GROMACS .gro file of C-alpha atoms in nm:
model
  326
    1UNK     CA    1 -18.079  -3.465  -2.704
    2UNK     CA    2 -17.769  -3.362  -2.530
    3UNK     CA    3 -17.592  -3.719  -2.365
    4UNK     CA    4 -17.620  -3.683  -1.967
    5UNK     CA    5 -17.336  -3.569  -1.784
    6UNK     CA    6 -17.111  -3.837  -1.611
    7UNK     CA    7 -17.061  -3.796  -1.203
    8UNK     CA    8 -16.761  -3.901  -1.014
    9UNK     CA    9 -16.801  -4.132  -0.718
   10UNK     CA   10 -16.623  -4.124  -0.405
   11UNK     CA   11 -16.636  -4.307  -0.080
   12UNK     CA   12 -16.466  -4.306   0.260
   13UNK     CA   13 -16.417  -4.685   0.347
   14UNK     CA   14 -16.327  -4.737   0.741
   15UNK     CA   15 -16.418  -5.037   0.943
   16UNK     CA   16 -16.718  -4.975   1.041
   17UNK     CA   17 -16.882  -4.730   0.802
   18UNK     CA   18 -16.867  -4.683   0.430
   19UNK     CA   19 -16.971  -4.362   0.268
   20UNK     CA   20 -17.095  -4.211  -0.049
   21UNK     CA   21 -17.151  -3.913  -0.240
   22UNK     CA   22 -17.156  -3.845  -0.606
   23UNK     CA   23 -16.994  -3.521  -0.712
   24UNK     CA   24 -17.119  -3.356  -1.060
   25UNK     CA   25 -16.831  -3.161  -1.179
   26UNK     CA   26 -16.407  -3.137  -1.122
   27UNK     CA   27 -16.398  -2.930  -0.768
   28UNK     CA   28 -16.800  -2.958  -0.670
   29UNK     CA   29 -16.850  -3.065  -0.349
   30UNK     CA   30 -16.990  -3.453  -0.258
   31UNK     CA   31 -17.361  -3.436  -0.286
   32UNK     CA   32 -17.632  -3.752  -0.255
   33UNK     CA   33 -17.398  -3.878   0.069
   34UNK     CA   34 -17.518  -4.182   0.249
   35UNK     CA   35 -17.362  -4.428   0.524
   36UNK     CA   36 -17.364  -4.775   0.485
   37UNK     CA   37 -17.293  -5.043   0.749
   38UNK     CA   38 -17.040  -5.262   0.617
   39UNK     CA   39 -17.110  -5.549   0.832
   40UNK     CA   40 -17.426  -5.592   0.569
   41UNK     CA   41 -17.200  -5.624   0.241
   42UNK     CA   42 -16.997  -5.880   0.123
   43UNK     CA   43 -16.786  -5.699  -0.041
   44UNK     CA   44 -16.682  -5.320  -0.171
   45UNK     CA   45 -16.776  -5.357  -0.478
   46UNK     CA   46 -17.167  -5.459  -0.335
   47UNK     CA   47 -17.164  -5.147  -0.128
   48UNK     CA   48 -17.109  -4.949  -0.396
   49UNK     CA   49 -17.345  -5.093  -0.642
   50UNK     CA   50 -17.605  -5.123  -0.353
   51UNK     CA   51 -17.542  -4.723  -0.302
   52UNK     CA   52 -17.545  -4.653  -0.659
   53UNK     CA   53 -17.896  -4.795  -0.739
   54UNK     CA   54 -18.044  -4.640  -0.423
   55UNK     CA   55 -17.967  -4.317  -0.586
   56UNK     CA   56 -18.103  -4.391  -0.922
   57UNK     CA   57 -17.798  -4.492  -1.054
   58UNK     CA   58 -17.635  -4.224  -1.216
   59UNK     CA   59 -17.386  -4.259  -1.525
   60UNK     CA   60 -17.029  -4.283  -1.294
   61UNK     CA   61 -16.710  -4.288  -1.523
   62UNK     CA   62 -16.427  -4.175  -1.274
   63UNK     CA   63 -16.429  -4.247  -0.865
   64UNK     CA   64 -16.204  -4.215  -0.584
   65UNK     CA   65 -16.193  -4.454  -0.267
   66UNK     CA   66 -16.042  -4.350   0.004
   67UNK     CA   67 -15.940  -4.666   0.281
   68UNK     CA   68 -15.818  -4.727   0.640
   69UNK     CA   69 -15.591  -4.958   0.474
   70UNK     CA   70 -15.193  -4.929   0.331
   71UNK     CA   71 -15.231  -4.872  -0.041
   72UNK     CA   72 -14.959  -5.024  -0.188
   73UNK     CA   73 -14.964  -5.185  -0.515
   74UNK     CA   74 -15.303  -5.338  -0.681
   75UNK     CA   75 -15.418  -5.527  -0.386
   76UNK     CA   76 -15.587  -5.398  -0.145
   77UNK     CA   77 -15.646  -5.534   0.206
   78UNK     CA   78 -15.872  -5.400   0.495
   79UNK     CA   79 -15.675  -5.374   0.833
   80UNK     CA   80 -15.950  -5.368   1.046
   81UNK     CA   81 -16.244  -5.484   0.805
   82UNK     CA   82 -16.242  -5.820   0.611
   83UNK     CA   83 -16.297  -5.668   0.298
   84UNK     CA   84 -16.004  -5.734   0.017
   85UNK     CA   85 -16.027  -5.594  -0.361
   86UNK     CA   86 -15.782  -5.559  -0.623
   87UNK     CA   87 -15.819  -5.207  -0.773
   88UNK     CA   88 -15.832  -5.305  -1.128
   89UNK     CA   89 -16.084  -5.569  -1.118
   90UNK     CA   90 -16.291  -5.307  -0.887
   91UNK     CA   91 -16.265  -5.012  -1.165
   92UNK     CA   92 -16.384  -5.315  -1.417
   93UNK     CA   93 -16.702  -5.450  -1.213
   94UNK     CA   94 -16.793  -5.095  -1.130
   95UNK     CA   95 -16.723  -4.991  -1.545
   96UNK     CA   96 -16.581  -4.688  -1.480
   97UNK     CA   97 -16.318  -4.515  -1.712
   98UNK     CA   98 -16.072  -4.436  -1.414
   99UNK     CA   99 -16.042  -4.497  -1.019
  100UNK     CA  100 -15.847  -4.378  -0.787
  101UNK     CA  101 -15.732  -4.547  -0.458
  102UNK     CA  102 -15.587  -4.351  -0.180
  103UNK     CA  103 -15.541  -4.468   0.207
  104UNK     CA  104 -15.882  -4.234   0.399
  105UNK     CA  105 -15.633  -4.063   0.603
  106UNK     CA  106 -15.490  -3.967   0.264
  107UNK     CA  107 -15.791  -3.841   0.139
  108UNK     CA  108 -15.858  -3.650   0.515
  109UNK     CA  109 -15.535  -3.444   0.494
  110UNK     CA  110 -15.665  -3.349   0.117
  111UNK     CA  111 -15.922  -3.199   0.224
  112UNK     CA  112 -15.777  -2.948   0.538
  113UNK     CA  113 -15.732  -2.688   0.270
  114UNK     CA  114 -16.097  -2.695   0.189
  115UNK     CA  115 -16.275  -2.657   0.529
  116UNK     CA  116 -16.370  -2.380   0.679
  117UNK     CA  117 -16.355  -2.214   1.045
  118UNK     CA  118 -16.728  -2.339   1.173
  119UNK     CA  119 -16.592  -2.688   1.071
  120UNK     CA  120 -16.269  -2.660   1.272
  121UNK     CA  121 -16.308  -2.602   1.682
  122UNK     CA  122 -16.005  -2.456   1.800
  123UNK     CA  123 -15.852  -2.639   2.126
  124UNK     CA  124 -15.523  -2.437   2.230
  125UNK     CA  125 -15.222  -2.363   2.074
  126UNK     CA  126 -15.123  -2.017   1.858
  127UNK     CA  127 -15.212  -1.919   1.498
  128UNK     CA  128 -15.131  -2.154   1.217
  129UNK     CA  129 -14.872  -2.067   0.949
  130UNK     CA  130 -15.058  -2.079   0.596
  131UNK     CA  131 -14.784  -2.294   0.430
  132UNK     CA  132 -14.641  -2.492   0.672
  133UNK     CA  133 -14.718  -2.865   0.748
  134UNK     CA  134 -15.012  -2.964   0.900
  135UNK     CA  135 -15.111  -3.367   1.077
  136UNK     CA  136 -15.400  -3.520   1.091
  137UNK     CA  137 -15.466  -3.808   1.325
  138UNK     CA  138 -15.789  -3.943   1.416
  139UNK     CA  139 -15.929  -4.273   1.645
  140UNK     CA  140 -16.184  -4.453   1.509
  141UNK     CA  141 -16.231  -4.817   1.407
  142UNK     CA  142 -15.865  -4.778   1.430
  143UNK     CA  143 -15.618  -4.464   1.416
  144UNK     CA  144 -15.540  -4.297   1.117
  145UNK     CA  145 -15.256  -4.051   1.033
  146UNK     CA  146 -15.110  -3.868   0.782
  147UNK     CA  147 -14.953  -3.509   0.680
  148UNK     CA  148 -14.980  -3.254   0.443
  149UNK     CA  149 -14.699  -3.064   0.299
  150UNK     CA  150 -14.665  -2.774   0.082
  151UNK     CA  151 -14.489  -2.882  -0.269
  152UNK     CA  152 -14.459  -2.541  -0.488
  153UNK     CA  153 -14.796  -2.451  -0.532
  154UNK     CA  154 -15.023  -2.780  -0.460
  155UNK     CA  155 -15.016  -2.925  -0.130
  156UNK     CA  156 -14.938  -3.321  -0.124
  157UNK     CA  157 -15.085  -3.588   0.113
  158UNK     CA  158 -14.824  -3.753   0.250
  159UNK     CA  159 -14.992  -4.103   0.396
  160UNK     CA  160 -14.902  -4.353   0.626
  161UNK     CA  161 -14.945  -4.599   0.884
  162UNK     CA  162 -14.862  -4.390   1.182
  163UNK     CA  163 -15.151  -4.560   1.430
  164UNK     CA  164 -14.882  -4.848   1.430
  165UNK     CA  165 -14.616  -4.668   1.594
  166UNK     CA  166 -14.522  -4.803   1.959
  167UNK     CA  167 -14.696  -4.616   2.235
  168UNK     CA  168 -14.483  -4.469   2.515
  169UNK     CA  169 -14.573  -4.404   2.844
  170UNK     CA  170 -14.534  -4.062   3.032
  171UNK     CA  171 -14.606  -4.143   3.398
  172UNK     CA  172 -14.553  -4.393   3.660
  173UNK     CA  173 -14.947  -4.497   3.607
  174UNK     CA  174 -14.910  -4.516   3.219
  175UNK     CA  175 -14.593  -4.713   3.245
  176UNK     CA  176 -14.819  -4.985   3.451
  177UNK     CA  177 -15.058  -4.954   3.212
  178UNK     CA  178 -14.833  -5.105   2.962
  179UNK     CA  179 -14.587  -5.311   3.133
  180UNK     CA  180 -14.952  -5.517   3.186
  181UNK     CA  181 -15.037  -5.502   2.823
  182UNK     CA  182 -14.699  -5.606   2.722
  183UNK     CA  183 -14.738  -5.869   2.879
  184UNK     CA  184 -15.016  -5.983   2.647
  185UNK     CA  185 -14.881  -5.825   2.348
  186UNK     CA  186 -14.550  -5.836   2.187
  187UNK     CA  187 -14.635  -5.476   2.013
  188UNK     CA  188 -14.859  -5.221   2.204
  189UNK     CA  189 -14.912  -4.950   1.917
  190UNK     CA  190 -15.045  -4.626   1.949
  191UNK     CA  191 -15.366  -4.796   1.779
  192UNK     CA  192 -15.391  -5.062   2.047
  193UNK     CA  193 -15.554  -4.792   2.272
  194UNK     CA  194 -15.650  -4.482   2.038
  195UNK     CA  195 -15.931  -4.649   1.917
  196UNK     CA  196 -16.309  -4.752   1.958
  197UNK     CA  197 -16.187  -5.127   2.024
  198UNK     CA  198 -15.888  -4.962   2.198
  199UNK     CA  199 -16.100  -4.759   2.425
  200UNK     CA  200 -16.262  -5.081   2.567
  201UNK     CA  201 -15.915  -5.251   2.618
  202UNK     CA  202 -15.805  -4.906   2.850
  203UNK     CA  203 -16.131  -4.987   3.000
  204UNK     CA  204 -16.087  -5.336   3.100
  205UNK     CA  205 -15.691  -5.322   3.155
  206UNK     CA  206 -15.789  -4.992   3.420
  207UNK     CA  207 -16.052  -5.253   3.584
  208UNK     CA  208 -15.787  -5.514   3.595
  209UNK     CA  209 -15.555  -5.339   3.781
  210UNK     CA  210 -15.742  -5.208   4.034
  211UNK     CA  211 -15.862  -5.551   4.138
  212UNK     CA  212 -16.236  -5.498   4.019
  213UNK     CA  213 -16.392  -5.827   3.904
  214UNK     CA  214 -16.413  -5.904   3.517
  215UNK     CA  215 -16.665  -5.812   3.310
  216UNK     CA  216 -16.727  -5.754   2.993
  217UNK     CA  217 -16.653  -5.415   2.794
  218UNK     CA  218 -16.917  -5.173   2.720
  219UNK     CA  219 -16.965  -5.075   2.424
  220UNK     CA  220 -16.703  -4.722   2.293
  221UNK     CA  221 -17.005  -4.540   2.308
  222UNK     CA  222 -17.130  -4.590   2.635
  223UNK     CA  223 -16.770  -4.578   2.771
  224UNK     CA  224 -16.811  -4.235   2.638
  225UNK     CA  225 -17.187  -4.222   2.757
  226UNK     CA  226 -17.081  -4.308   3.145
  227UNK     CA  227 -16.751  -4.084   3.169
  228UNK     CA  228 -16.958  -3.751   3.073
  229UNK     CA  229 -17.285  -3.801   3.273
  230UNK     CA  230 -17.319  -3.627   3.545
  231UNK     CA  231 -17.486  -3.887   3.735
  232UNK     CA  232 -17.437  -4.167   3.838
  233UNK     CA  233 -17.058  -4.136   3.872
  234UNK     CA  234 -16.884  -4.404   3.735
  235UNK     CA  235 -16.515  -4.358   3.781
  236UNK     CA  236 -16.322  -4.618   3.518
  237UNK     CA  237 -16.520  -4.460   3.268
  238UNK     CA  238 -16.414  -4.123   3.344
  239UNK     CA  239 -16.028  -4.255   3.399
  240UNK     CA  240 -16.068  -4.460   3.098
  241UNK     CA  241 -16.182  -4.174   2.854
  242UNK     CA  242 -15.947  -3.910   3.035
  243UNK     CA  243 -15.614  -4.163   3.012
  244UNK     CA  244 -15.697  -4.174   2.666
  245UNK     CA  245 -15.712  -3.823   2.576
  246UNK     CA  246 -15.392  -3.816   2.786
  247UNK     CA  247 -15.231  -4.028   2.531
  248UNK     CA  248 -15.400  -3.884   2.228
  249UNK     CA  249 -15.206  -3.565   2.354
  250UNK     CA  250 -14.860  -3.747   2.368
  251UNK     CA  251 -14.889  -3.906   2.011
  252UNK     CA  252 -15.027  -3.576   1.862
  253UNK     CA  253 -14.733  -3.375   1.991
  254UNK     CA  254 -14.495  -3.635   1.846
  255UNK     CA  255 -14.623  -3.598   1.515
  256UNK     CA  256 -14.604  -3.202   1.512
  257UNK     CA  257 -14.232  -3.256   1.632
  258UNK     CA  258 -14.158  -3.565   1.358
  259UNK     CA  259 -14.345  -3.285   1.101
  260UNK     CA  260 -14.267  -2.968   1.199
  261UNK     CA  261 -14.635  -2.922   1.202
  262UNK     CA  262 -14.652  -2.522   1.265
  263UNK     CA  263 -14.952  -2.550   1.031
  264UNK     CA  264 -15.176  -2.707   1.256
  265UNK     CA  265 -15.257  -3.064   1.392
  266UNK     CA  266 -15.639  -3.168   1.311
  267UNK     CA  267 -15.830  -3.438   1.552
  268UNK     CA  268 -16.114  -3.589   1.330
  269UNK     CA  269 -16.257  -3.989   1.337
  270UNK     CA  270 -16.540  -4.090   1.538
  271UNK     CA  271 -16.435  -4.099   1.914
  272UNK     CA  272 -16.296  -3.680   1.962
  273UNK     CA  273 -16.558  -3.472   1.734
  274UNK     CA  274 -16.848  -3.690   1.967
  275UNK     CA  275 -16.669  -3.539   2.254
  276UNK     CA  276 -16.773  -3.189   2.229
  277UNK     CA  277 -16.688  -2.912   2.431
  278UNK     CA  278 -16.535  -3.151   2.701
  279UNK     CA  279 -16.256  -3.266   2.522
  280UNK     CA  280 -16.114  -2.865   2.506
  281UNK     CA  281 -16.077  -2.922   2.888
  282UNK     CA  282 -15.973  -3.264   2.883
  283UNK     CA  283 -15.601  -3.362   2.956
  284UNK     CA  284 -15.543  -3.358   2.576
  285UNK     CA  285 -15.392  -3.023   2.546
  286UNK     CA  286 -15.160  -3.007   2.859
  287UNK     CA  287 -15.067  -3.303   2.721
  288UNK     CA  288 -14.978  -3.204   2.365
  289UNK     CA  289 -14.814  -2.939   2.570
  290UNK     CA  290 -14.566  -3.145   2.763
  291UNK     CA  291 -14.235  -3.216   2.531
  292UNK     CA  292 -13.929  -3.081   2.778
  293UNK     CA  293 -13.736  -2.943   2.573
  294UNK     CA  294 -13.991  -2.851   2.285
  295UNK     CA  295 -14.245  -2.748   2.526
  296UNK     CA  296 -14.282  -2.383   2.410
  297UNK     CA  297 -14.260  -2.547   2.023
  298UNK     CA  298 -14.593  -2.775   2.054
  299UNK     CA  299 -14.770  -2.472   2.331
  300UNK     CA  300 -14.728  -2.236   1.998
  301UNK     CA  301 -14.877  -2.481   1.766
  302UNK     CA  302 -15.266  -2.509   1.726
  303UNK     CA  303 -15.506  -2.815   1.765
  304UNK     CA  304 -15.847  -2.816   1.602
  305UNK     CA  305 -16.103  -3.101   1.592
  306UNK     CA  306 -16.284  -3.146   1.263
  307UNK     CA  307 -16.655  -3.107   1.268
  308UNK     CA  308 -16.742  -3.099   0.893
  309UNK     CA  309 -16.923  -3.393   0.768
  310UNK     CA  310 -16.738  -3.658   0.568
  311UNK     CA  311 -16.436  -3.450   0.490
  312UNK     CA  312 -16.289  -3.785   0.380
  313UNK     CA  313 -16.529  -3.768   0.068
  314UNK     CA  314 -16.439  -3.380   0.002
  315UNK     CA  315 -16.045  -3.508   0.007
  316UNK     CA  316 -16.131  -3.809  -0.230
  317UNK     CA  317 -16.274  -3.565  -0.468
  318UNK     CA  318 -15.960  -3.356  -0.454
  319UNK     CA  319 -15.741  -3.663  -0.534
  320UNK     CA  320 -15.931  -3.703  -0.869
  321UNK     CA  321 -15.789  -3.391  -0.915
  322UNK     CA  322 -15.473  -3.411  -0.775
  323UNK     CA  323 -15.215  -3.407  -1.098
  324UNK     CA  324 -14.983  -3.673  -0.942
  325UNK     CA  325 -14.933  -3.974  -1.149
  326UNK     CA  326 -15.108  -4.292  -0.967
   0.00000   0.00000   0.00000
């Protein structure tokens, strides 16, 4: 009897959400994925164990976890999730031969080489050049960013914690907008508002200032829900979501300047790919568009939103690959 062949594991860890899939072979693609809820584990290493045996647990020797988190030494700490692990004890309890641990934006520019054109819609912008540097930025639980940059012949992730940046207003209106927030926090990062928890803040702060009486937020998705229905209007909704793609334009045009990001800039998360068609004619793109100086640099360069399905997981699996020493 021949010995069954090992799978690798990988997973896509945000706030909210963690995912699965098992590939079977060095460049297959994830297969078996599920979605957990992470509010219903303890811990990491119970979602994956709790994933595992739903799928009949299959012999796992190598995995790689991609996290909205800084991955910087052995200990690893959630930013938006109260989930902490330390990555050898995690490769131990889960008994696997090797694992890999790479921040999910990471894993998200990773896998840009590997999707296709129905998985990208184009908003704007000119052709991308093959081998130049591409961003990827996307709101969510929180807002992760990261590049990817052409290093001979392999392209390399370059992480980071780019949703922490300072926002910066662009108009009279936005400069309100965060004169009041300052005023409540010392440090209003790009994060702060680019964001499901952010999107209800925009909501609330847009409320405040026009004297409307206080309430509490909606939920991100029926923000969402109330700014595209047709009817009944409801007007901070439809300020609140337009304001934000206002000022997911600004910060996505300061990463293609900061990266020289002629190879594309790529929206994914949960908030812009639930947008649809309406976000192509949202403020987003005049937005992006508006850099003085550089205006005619960020016009020429293109904007897609991601539409594939956990390409986190698909740029895990390509870190297992990835011949970088970790």
């Amino acid at each position: 009897m021949t010995a069954p062949q090992p799978f690798r594991l990988v997973a896509d860890i945000g706030g909210t959400r963690a995912r699965f899939g098992v590939c079977e072979a060095p460049g297959a693609p994830p297969a078996e994925v599920r979605s957990l809820a992470c509010a219903a584990f303890a811990s990491l290493a119970d979602a994956a164990r709790a994933y595992l045996a739903a799928i009949g647990q299959p012999l796992v020797e190598e995995a790689c976890v991609a996290v909205a988190a800084p991955v910087t030494g052995d200990h690893v700490r959630f930013t938006n999730l109260g989930w902490s692990f330390r990555i050898e004890e995690l490769r131990a309890v889960l008994r696997l031969r090797r694992l890999r641990v790479v921040n999910d934006f990471e894993a998200q520019a990773l896998a840009l080489p590997w999707l296709v054109p129905p998985e990208l819609r184009a908003v704007g912008g000119g052709a991308a050049e093959p081998l130049a540097p591409r961003v990827v930025l996307g709101p969510g639980t929180g807002l992760g960013v990261a590049a990817l940059v052409r290093a001979g012949e392999r392209w390399v992730a370059v992480p980071g914690e780019g949703g922490h940046v300072a926002l910066s207003p662009m108009d009279e209106e936005e400069a309100v907008l965060l004169a009041h927030l300052w005023r409540r926090f010392d440090h209003v990062s790009a994060e702060r508002l680019l964001s499901g928890p952010g999107l209800q803040l925009l909501w609330l702060t847009l409320r405040e200032l026009r004297g409307l009486p206080a309430v509490a937020a909606p939920e991100p998705e029926e923000i969402t829900r109330r700014a595209l229905a047709v009817a009944p209007p409801d007007p901070v909704s439809a300020d609140t979501l337009a304001r934000f793609c206002a000022l997911l334009g600004t910060v996505a045009a300061n990463l293609a300047v900061t990266f020289g990001a002629r190879g594309g800039v790529y929206l994914g998360g949960g908030i812009v790919p639930a947008l649809g068609a309406w976000f192509a004619g949202s403020p987003f793109r005049a937005r992006f568009e508006r850099k003085g100086r550089f205006s005619a640099y960020t016009a020429a360069i293109p904007t897609f939103v991601i539409t594939a399905a956990s390409p986190a997981l698909r740029g895990a699996a390509a870190a297992l690959d990835d011949p970088a020493p970790r």
